[in-house]
Structures are given as C-alpha cells and as structure tokens.
PDB file of C-alpha atoms in Angstrom:
ATOM      1  CA  GLU A   1       6.435  19.440  -1.075  1.00 64.00           C
ATOM      2  CA  ALA A   2       8.672  16.181  -2.017  1.00 81.00           C
ATOM      3  CA  GLY A   3       6.600  12.552  -2.309  1.00 94.00           C
ATOM      4  CA  VAL A   4       8.115   9.588  -0.427  1.00 97.00           C
ATOM      5  CA  THR A   5      11.297   8.591  -3.217  1.00 97.00           C
ATOM      6  CA  GLN A   6      12.941   5.805  -3.789  1.00 98.00           C
ATOM      7  CA  PHE A   7      15.801   4.511  -5.398  1.00 98.00           C
ATOM      8  CA  PRO A   8      16.932   3.042  -7.951  1.00 98.00           C
ATOM      9  CA  SER A   9      14.378   2.587  -9.606  1.00 97.00           C
ATOM     10  CA  HIS A  10      15.224  -0.778 -11.351  1.00 97.00           C
ATOM     11  CA  SER A  11      17.857  -2.842 -10.813  1.00 98.00           C
ATOM     12  CA  VAL A  12      18.943  -5.971 -12.587  1.00 98.00           C
ATOM     13  CA  ILE A  13      21.412  -8.154 -10.316  1.00 97.00           C
ATOM     14  CA  GLU A  14      23.135 -11.670 -10.068  1.00 98.00           C
ATOM     15  CA  LYS A  15      21.960 -14.509  -7.867  1.00 98.00           C
ATOM     16  CA  GLY A  16      24.060 -14.505  -4.787  1.00 97.00           C
ATOM     17  CA  GLN A  17      24.839 -10.493  -5.153  1.00 98.00           C
ATOM     18  CA  THR A  18      24.135  -8.330  -2.688  1.00 98.00           C
ATOM     19  CA  VAL A  19      22.059  -5.170  -3.058  1.00 98.00           C
ATOM     20  CA  THR A  20      21.100  -1.787  -1.237  1.00 98.00           C
ATOM     21  CA  LEU A  21      17.280  -0.391  -1.457  1.00 98.00           C
ATOM     22  CA  ARG A  22      17.139   2.925   0.206  1.00 98.00           C
ATOM     23  CA  CYS A  23      14.042   5.393   0.061  1.00 98.00           C
ATOM     24  CA  ASP A  24      13.572   8.436   1.513  1.00 97.00           C
ATOM     25  CA  PRO A  25      10.057   9.476   3.567  1.00 96.00           C
ATOM     26  CA  ILE A  26       8.214  12.227   3.287  1.00 94.00           C
ATOM     27  CA  SER A  27      10.388  14.727   5.523  1.00 92.00           C
ATOM     28  CA  GLY A  28       8.476  14.836   9.329  1.00 90.00           C
ATOM     29  CA  HIS A  29       6.927  11.275   8.926  1.00 91.00           C
ATOM     30  CA  ASP A  30       7.771  10.164  11.720  1.00 90.00           C
ATOM     31  CA  ASN A  31       6.094   6.121  10.084  1.00 91.00           C
ATOM     32  CA  LEU A  32       7.753   4.748   7.608  1.00 94.00           C
ATOM     33  CA  TYR A  33       6.829   1.082   5.752  1.00 95.00           C
ATOM     34  CA  TRP A  34       8.048  -1.391   3.903  1.00 97.00           C
ATOM     35  CA  TYR A  35       6.645  -3.779   1.398  1.00 97.00           C
ATOM     36  CA  ARG A  36       7.370  -5.785  -1.464  1.00 97.00           C
ATOM     37  CA  ARG A  37       5.059  -7.351  -4.412  1.00 96.00           C
ATOM     38  CA  VAL A  38       6.623 -10.663  -6.429  1.00 94.00           C
ATOM     39  CA  MET A  39       5.872 -11.758  -9.490  1.00 86.00           C
ATOM     40  CA  GLY A  40       1.931 -12.133  -9.637  1.00 84.00           C
ATOM     41  CA  LYS A  41       1.051 -12.049  -5.645  1.00 92.00           C
ATOM     42  CA  GLU A  42       0.122  -9.772  -3.932  1.00 94.00           C
ATOM     43  CA  ILE A  43       1.353  -7.091  -2.793  1.00 96.00           C
ATOM     44  CA  LYS A  44       2.997  -7.937   0.614  1.00 96.00           C
ATOM     45  CA  PHE A  45       4.193  -5.873   4.773  1.00 95.00           C
ATOM     46  CA  LEU A  46       7.692  -6.633   5.128  1.00 97.00           C
ATOM     47  CA  LEU A  47       8.234  -3.985   7.774  1.00 95.00           C
ATOM     48  CA  HIS A  48       7.461  -0.820   9.799  1.00 93.00           C
ATOM     49  CA  PHE A  49       9.854   2.420  11.337  1.00 93.00           C
ATOM     50  CA  VAL A  50       8.673   4.638  14.171  1.00 90.00           C
ATOM     51  CA  LYS A  51      12.180   7.455  14.055  1.00 92.00           C
ATOM     52  CA  GLU A  52      14.432   4.953  14.194  1.00 94.00           C
ATOM     53  CA  SER A  53      13.024   1.367  15.691  1.00 93.00           C
ATOM     54  CA  LYS A  54      11.528  -1.694  14.163  1.00 94.00           C
ATOM     55  CA  GLN A  55       7.970  -1.412  15.329  1.00 91.00           C
ATOM     56  CA  ASP A  56       7.234  -4.641  12.724  1.00 92.00           C
ATOM     57  CA  GLU A  57       8.914  -6.652  10.869  1.00 94.00           C
ATOM     58  CA  SER A  58       7.336  -9.846  10.841  1.00 94.00           C
ATOM     59  CA  GLY A  59       6.393  -9.710   6.852  1.00 95.00           C
ATOM     60  CA  MET A  60      10.969 -10.097   6.368  1.00 96.00           C
ATOM     61  CA  PRO A  61      11.250 -13.069   4.974  1.00 94.00           C
ATOM     62  CA  ASN A  62      13.805 -13.565   5.952  1.00 93.00           C
ATOM     63  CA  ASN A  63      17.670 -12.473   7.839  1.00 95.00           C
ATOM     64  CA  ARG A  64      19.387 -12.041   4.001  1.00 97.00           C
ATOM     65  CA  PHE A  65      17.203  -8.934   3.777  1.00 98.00           C
ATOM     66  CA  LEU A  66      18.311  -6.240   6.110  1.00 98.00           C
ATOM     67  CA  ALA A  67      16.651  -2.774   7.463  1.00 98.00           C
ATOM     68  CA  GLU A  68      17.797   0.652   8.712  1.00 97.00           C
ATOM     69  CA  ARG A  69      17.047   3.152   9.461  1.00 97.00           C
ATOM     70  CA  THR A  70      19.822   5.149  10.792  1.00 86.00           C
ATOM     71  CA  GLY A  71      18.448   8.474  12.275  1.00 89.00           C
ATOM     72  CA  GLY A  72      15.063   8.489  11.580  1.00 86.00           C
ATOM     73  CA  THR A  73      15.279   9.945   8.239  1.00 93.00           C
ATOM     74  CA  TYR A  74      15.607   7.951   5.135  1.00 97.00           C
ATOM     75  CA  SER A  75      15.866   4.365   5.378  1.00 98.00           C
ATOM     76  CA  THR A  76      17.750   0.935   3.285  1.00 98.00           C
ATOM     77  CA  LEU A  77      16.297  -2.252   2.952  1.00 98.00           C
ATOM     78  CA  LYS A  78      20.283  -4.475   2.061  1.00 98.00           C
ATOM     79  CA  VAL A  79      19.213  -7.931   0.087  1.00 98.00           C
ATOM     80  CA  GLN A  80      22.112  -9.645   0.747  1.00 97.00           C
ATOM     81  CA  PRO A  81      22.848 -12.681  -0.797  1.00 97.00           C
ATOM     82  CA  ALA A  82      20.145 -11.899  -3.380  1.00 97.00           C
ATOM     83  CA  GLU A  83      17.936 -14.627  -4.481  1.00 97.00           C
ATOM     84  CA  LEU A  84      15.983 -15.625  -7.738  1.00 97.00           C
ATOM     85  CA  GLU A  85      12.727 -15.993  -5.445  1.00 96.00           C
ATOM     86  CA  ASP A  86      13.706 -12.014  -4.512  1.00 97.00           C
ATOM     87  CA  SER A  87      12.086 -10.349  -7.767  1.00 97.00           C
ATOM     88  CA  GLY A  88      10.089  -7.904  -7.741  1.00 97.00           C
ATOM     89  CA  VAL A  89       8.822  -4.609  -6.984  1.00 97.00           C
ATOM     90  CA  TYR A  90       9.901  -2.671  -3.193  1.00 98.00           C
ATOM     91  CA  PHE A  91       7.641  -0.224  -1.760  1.00 98.00           C
ATOM     92  CA  CYS A  92       8.234   1.919   0.403  1.00 97.00           C
ATOM     93  CA  ALA A  93       5.679   3.707   2.209  1.00 96.00           C
ATOM     94  CA  SER A  94       5.169   7.197   5.199  1.00 93.00           C
ATOM     95  CA  SER A  95       2.846   8.138   7.577  1.00 90.00           C
ATOM     96  CA  GLN A  96       2.685  10.695   9.809  1.00 83.00           C
ATOM     97  CA  GLY A  97       1.364  10.786  13.436  1.00 67.00           C
ATOM     98  CA  ARG A  98       1.495   8.508  15.430  1.00 58.00           C
ATOM     99  CA  ALA A  99       0.944   4.401  14.172  1.00 48.00           C
ATOM    100  CA  LEU A 100      -0.444   2.733  17.341  1.00 48.00           C
ATOM    101  CA  ALA A 101      -2.624   5.688  18.456  1.00 51.00           C
ATOM    102  CA  MET A 102      -4.037   6.838  14.561  1.00 56.00           C
ATOM    103  CA  ASN A 103      -4.976   5.683  11.303  1.00 61.00           C
ATOM    104  CA  THR A 104      -3.855   7.948   9.549  1.00 73.00           C
ATOM    105  CA  GLU A 105      -3.128   8.055   5.426  1.00 86.00           C
ATOM    106  CA  ALA A 106       0.027   5.540   4.143  1.00 90.00           C
ATOM    107  CA  PHE A 107       1.371   7.907   1.119  1.00 93.00           C
ATOM    108  CA  PHE A 108       3.892   5.597  -1.177  1.00 96.00           C
ATOM    109  CA  GLY A 109       6.778   6.298  -3.711  1.00 97.00           C
ATOM    110  CA  GLN A 110       7.409   4.216  -6.410  1.00 97.00           C
ATOM    111  CA  GLY A 111       9.018   1.805  -5.422  1.00 97.00           C
ATOM    112  CA  THR A 112      12.250  -0.145  -7.332  1.00 98.00           C
ATOM    113  CA  ARG A 113      12.125  -3.491  -9.217  1.00 97.00           C
ATOM    114  CA  LEU A 114      13.821  -5.370  -8.500  1.00 98.00           C
ATOM    115  CA  THR A 115      15.257  -8.145 -10.597  1.00 98.00           C
ATOM    116  CA  VAL A 116      18.111 -11.153 -10.062  1.00 98.00           C
ATOM    117  CA  VAL A 117      18.764 -13.480 -12.925  1.00 97.00           C
TER     118      VAL A 117
ATOM    119  CA  ASP B   1      -7.866  -7.697  10.143  1.00 74.00           C
ATOM    120  CA  ALA B   2     -10.828  -9.136   7.924  1.00 81.00           C
ATOM    121  CA  LYS B   3     -11.464 -10.652   5.121  1.00 90.00           C
ATOM    122  CA  THR B   4     -12.237  -8.321   1.961  1.00 95.00           C
ATOM    123  CA  THR B   5     -13.971  -9.849  -0.504  1.00 96.00           C
ATOM    124  CA  GLN B   6     -13.940  -8.041  -4.200  1.00 97.00           C
ATOM    125  CA  PRO B   7     -14.467  -8.699  -7.318  1.00 98.00           C
ATOM    126  CA  THR B   8     -11.912  -8.969 -10.445  1.00 97.00           C
ATOM    127  CA  SER B   9     -12.729  -6.829 -12.617  1.00 97.00           C
ATOM    128  CA  MET B  10     -15.376  -4.244 -13.182  1.00 97.00           C
ATOM    129  CA  ASP B  11     -15.671  -1.248 -16.226  1.00 97.00           C
ATOM    130  CA  CYS B  12     -16.728   2.367 -16.821  1.00 97.00           C
ATOM    131  CA  ALA B  13     -17.658   4.326 -19.705  1.00 97.00           C
ATOM    132  CA  GLU B  14     -15.735   7.543 -18.848  1.00 97.00           C
ATOM    133  CA  GLY B  15     -18.109  10.161 -17.321  1.00 97.00           C
ATOM    134  CA  ARG B  16     -19.709   7.570 -15.751  1.00 97.00           C
ATOM    135  CA  ALA B  17     -19.942   7.579 -11.913  1.00 97.00           C
ATOM    136  CA  ALA B  18     -18.048   4.482 -11.220  1.00 98.00           C
ATOM    137  CA  ASN B  19     -19.158   1.885  -8.647  1.00 98.00           C
ATOM    138  CA  LEU B  20     -16.753  -0.447  -6.523  1.00 98.00           C
ATOM    139  CA  PRO B  21     -18.366  -2.906  -4.219  1.00 98.00           C
ATOM    140  CA  CYS B  22     -16.238  -4.394  -1.269  1.00 98.00           C
ATOM    141  CA  ASN B  23     -17.746  -6.871   1.089  1.00 97.00           C
ATOM    142  CA  HIS B  24     -16.240  -6.880   5.111  1.00 95.00           C
ATOM    143  CA  SER B  25     -18.997  -9.139   6.486  1.00 94.00           C
ATOM    144  CA  THR B  26     -16.308 -10.386   9.299  1.00 93.00           C
ATOM    145  CA  ILE B  27     -14.743  -6.461  10.435  1.00 93.00           C
ATOM    146  CA  SER B  28     -15.269  -5.656  14.488  1.00 91.00           C
ATOM    147  CA  GLY B  29     -15.575  -2.573  15.329  1.00 89.00           C
ATOM    148  CA  ASN B  30     -12.361  -1.515  15.444  1.00 87.00           C
ATOM    149  CA  GLU B  31     -11.830  -1.819  12.061  1.00 90.00           C
ATOM    150  CA  TYR B  32     -11.689   1.362   9.779  1.00 91.00           C
ATOM    151  CA  VAL B  33     -11.462   0.751   5.681  1.00 93.00           C
ATOM    152  CA  TYR B  34      -9.330   2.269   3.748  1.00 93.00           C
ATOM    153  CA  TRP B  35      -9.666   2.118   0.246  1.00 96.00           C
ATOM    154  CA  TYR B  36      -5.932   2.521  -2.136  1.00 96.00           C
ATOM    155  CA  ARG B  37      -5.260   2.073  -6.151  1.00 97.00           C
ATOM    156  CA  GLN B  38      -2.530   1.645  -7.284  1.00 97.00           C
ATOM    157  CA  ILE B  39      -1.758   2.769 -11.796  1.00 95.00           C
ATOM    158  CA  HIS B  40       0.021   0.801 -13.391  1.00 90.00           C
ATOM    159  CA  SER B  41       3.813   1.017 -12.446  1.00 84.00           C
ATOM    160  CA  GLN B  42       2.928   3.335  -9.678  1.00 93.00           C
ATOM    161  CA  GLY B  43       3.134   3.237  -6.120  1.00 96.00           C
ATOM    162  CA  PRO B  44      -0.532   2.015  -4.328  1.00 96.00           C
ATOM    163  CA  GLN B  45      -2.433   5.927  -3.730  1.00 96.00           C
ATOM    164  CA  TYR B  46      -4.283   6.555  -0.813  1.00 94.00           C
ATOM    165  CA  ILE B  47      -8.639   7.426  -1.625  1.00 96.00           C
ATOM    166  CA  ILE B  48      -9.951   7.216   1.214  1.00 94.00           C
ATOM    167  CA  HIS B  49     -11.219   5.489   4.977  1.00 92.00           C
ATOM    168  CA  GLY B  50     -13.491   5.412   7.468  1.00 92.00           C
ATOM    169  CA  LEU B  51     -15.714   3.592  10.394  1.00 91.00           C
ATOM    170  CA  LYS B  52     -19.041   3.702  10.422  1.00 91.00           C
ATOM    171  CA  ASN B  53     -20.403   6.799   8.230  1.00 89.00           C
ATOM    172  CA  ASN B  54     -20.590   8.711   4.871  1.00 94.00           C
ATOM    173  CA  GLU B  55     -16.957  10.193   3.740  1.00 95.00           C
ATOM    174  CA  THR B  56     -16.656  12.386   0.676  1.00 97.00           C
ATOM    175  CA  ASN B  57     -13.033  13.858  -0.274  1.00 95.00           C
ATOM    176  CA  GLU B  58     -11.638  15.355  -3.455  1.00 95.00           C
ATOM    177  CA  MET B  59     -11.067  12.305  -4.757  1.00 95.00           C
ATOM    178  CA  ALA B  60     -14.417  10.031  -3.673  1.00 97.00           C
ATOM    179  CA  SER B  61     -17.023   9.379  -2.314  1.00 98.00           C
ATOM    180  CA  LEU B  62     -17.566   5.587   0.223  1.00 98.00           C
ATOM    181  CA  ILE B  63     -20.367   4.473   1.413  1.00 98.00           C
ATOM    182  CA  ILE B  64     -20.510   1.638   3.815  1.00 97.00           C
ATOM    183  CA  THR B  65     -23.727   0.612   5.430  1.00 96.00           C
ATOM    184  CA  GLU B  66     -25.261   0.553   8.803  1.00 95.00           C
ATOM    185  CA  ASP B  67     -24.316  -2.682   9.496  1.00 95.00           C
ATOM    186  CA  ARG B  68     -20.385  -2.748   8.210  1.00 95.00           C
ATOM    187  CA  LYS B  69     -20.457  -5.232   6.009  1.00 95.00           C
ATOM    188  CA  SER B  70     -19.669  -4.325   2.947  1.00 97.00           C
ATOM    189  CA  SER B  71     -19.197  -1.055   1.724  1.00 97.00           C
ATOM    190  CA  THR B  72     -19.273   0.952  -2.250  1.00 98.00           C
ATOM    191  CA  LEU B  73     -16.499   3.503  -3.524  1.00 98.00           C
ATOM    192  CA  ILE B  74     -18.041   6.032  -5.425  1.00 98.00           C
ATOM    193  CA  LEU B  75     -16.368   7.889  -8.350  1.00 98.00           C
ATOM    194  CA  PRO B  76     -18.449  10.296  -9.214  1.00 97.00           C
ATOM    195  CA  HIS B  77     -16.750  10.919 -12.253  1.00 96.00           C
ATOM    196  CA  ALA B  78     -14.941   8.091 -14.217  1.00 97.00           C
ATOM    197  CA  THR B  79     -12.041   9.466 -16.980  1.00 97.00           C
ATOM    198  CA  LEU B  80      -9.679   7.173 -18.239  1.00 97.00           C
ATOM    199  CA  ARG B  81      -7.079   8.459 -15.339  1.00 96.00           C
ATOM    200  CA  ASP B  82      -8.357   6.055 -12.992  1.00 97.00           C
ATOM    201  CA  THR B  83      -7.992   3.486 -14.790  1.00 98.00           C
ATOM    202  CA  ALA B  84      -6.206   0.916 -12.085  1.00 98.00           C
ATOM    203  CA  VAL B  85      -6.559  -1.828  -9.462  1.00 97.00           C
ATOM    204  CA  TYR B  86      -8.552  -0.935  -6.282  1.00 98.00           C
ATOM    205  CA  TYR B  87      -7.742  -2.234  -3.278  1.00 97.00           C
ATOM    206  CA  CYS B  88     -10.678  -2.652   0.309  1.00 97.00           C
ATOM    207  CA  ILE B  89      -8.774  -2.940   2.550  1.00 94.00           C
ATOM    208  CA  ALA B  90     -10.109  -3.405   6.386  1.00 92.00           C
ATOM    209  CA  GLN B  91      -7.319  -1.788   9.011  1.00 87.00           C
ATOM    210  CA  ALA B  92      -7.627  -2.067  12.819  1.00 83.00           C
ATOM    211  CA  ARG B  93      -7.623   1.215  15.223  1.00 72.00           C
ATOM    212  CA  GLY B  94      -4.771   1.786  15.979  1.00 68.00           C
ATOM    213  CA  GLY B  95      -2.619  -0.432  13.734  1.00 65.00           C
ATOM    214  CA  GLY B  96      -1.676   1.947  11.440  1.00 69.00           C
ATOM    215  CA  ASN B  97      -0.828   1.832   7.732  1.00 76.00           C
ATOM    216  CA  LYS B  98       0.462  -1.913   8.331  1.00 84.00           C
ATOM    217  CA  LEU B  99      -2.000  -2.979   5.246  1.00 89.00           C
ATOM    218  CA  THR B 100      -3.274  -6.042   3.851  1.00 91.00           C
ATOM    219  CA  PHE B 101      -3.691  -5.657   0.037  1.00 93.00           C
ATOM    220  CA  GLY B 102      -5.605  -8.520  -1.412  1.00 92.00           C
ATOM    221  CA  THR B 103      -6.319  -8.945  -5.079  1.00 93.00           C
ATOM    222  CA  GLY B 104      -8.508  -6.206  -5.691  1.00 96.00           C
ATOM    223  CA  THR B 105     -10.716  -5.079  -8.344  1.00 98.00           C
ATOM    224  CA  GLN B 106      -8.981  -4.089 -12.039  1.00 98.00           C
ATOM    225  CA  LEU B 107     -10.831  -1.004 -12.375  1.00 98.00           C
ATOM    226  CA  LYS B 108     -11.605   0.130 -16.626  1.00 98.00           C
ATOM    227  CA  VAL B 109     -12.649   2.940 -17.561  1.00 98.00           C
ATOM    228  CA  GLU B 110     -13.352   2.775 -21.215  1.00 96.00           C
ATOM    229  CA  LEU B 111     -14.525   5.434 -23.522  1.00 93.00           C
TER     230      LEU B 111
END
C-alpha cells in the first residue's frame, strides 16, 4: 500500500513567486493534515481537512497560504507570494477514522523542502 | 494539550534497551500520550500511544506511571537505525492528529 506522497521533494523559488505543494494521502484516509518546520524551529501544525472540508486552520500563518482539497482526495498548499521566512520543510499527514471521535495514528509523508531565495 | 518535557539528548549502545523518559505532570484525564520519531530527512513516524495502561507493539513499549504524570518509551533492542529525534506528545481524546511537537529527545545509538 502506498504511503503519503508529497511533491515536489524540493523546491527553490525566488521571493515573490508562487509555489504549490501537493500531498496525496493514503487511500481511504478522510483526515489530511499539513505541518511545517521552519529553520531551527519545531514542527508546527498548519491545518486539518476532513474529506474536502477544513476542520481546523488555526495554524495557517497568514493569508499568503491557501490550502485546498477538492474532492476530498489529494491536497494542495499554495504560497503566494512566497517570502524568505516561508523556507522550511512542509509535511503532510493523513489518518483514518473520524478525527473528532477517535485518536488514531497519523502517517506522514517525506516532506517538501521549500527554499525561498 | 498538556506540556511535555524530555531530555535534549541520550545515547544508547546498539543492542541495549533505550529508555526515553517524558514528563507530563499537567496531563488531564482525557489526554493520550503519543510517541513519534523523526529519522533524519524523513517525515515523523508514529511509534505508539496509550492512555493509562502500558502498551506494547512491534516497535516499542510504553510505560505510563499510575498517576500518569510521566511515561517511558522503551526500545528493547536499539539498532543504529533507531537513531532519531523522539517526540512525546500529549493529545486530547477526540483531538484527532493535531499534534504539538516539542523539541524532543535526540537519541543516538552507537556501536
């Protein structure tokens, strides 16, 4: 069974440009999460989808970040325009079960390393 | 979610048991204790979780004290591949997987 896959694995863009990260969760997982680790900091939660709906987006840093999950399958995280402080590793995770009723394990992807220059 | 406290780093000889402590003295009754690890350049990996009882799976054992204020993750026979940062996370029941990662413990397994 395929795990959580993220694309691209690395991205280098210039400040002001737009970047779109993609995450394919494990098939059948309703819950999809985005996290990120910026340089020297801890891994931080960004947002949580249940199917196509945003359940919790309290961790999104600002309105330059837009996450979507059309059709409840894969998700994209767009950064527009990118700033230097957005550099870091962006992780996607998925889990099965009804997130608000169950505590289950989360499966993480390998991450996308974003470098803004 | 309750704050957790872990040692910054630990060393362990290959083949020996690695015992990683975690303090969560303010944990509430509905909070689970989760352990994840991150091997260099990979995404975090789930290890184990528990509420009150000790738990064991193919990767590790989790020992939770009776008062639930601390726990220990045990890797029974550590290998070089277990070198990673280990995170102890307190997560409320029904909180899904909105995980609060701290700084974790850097475990180094050596020959």
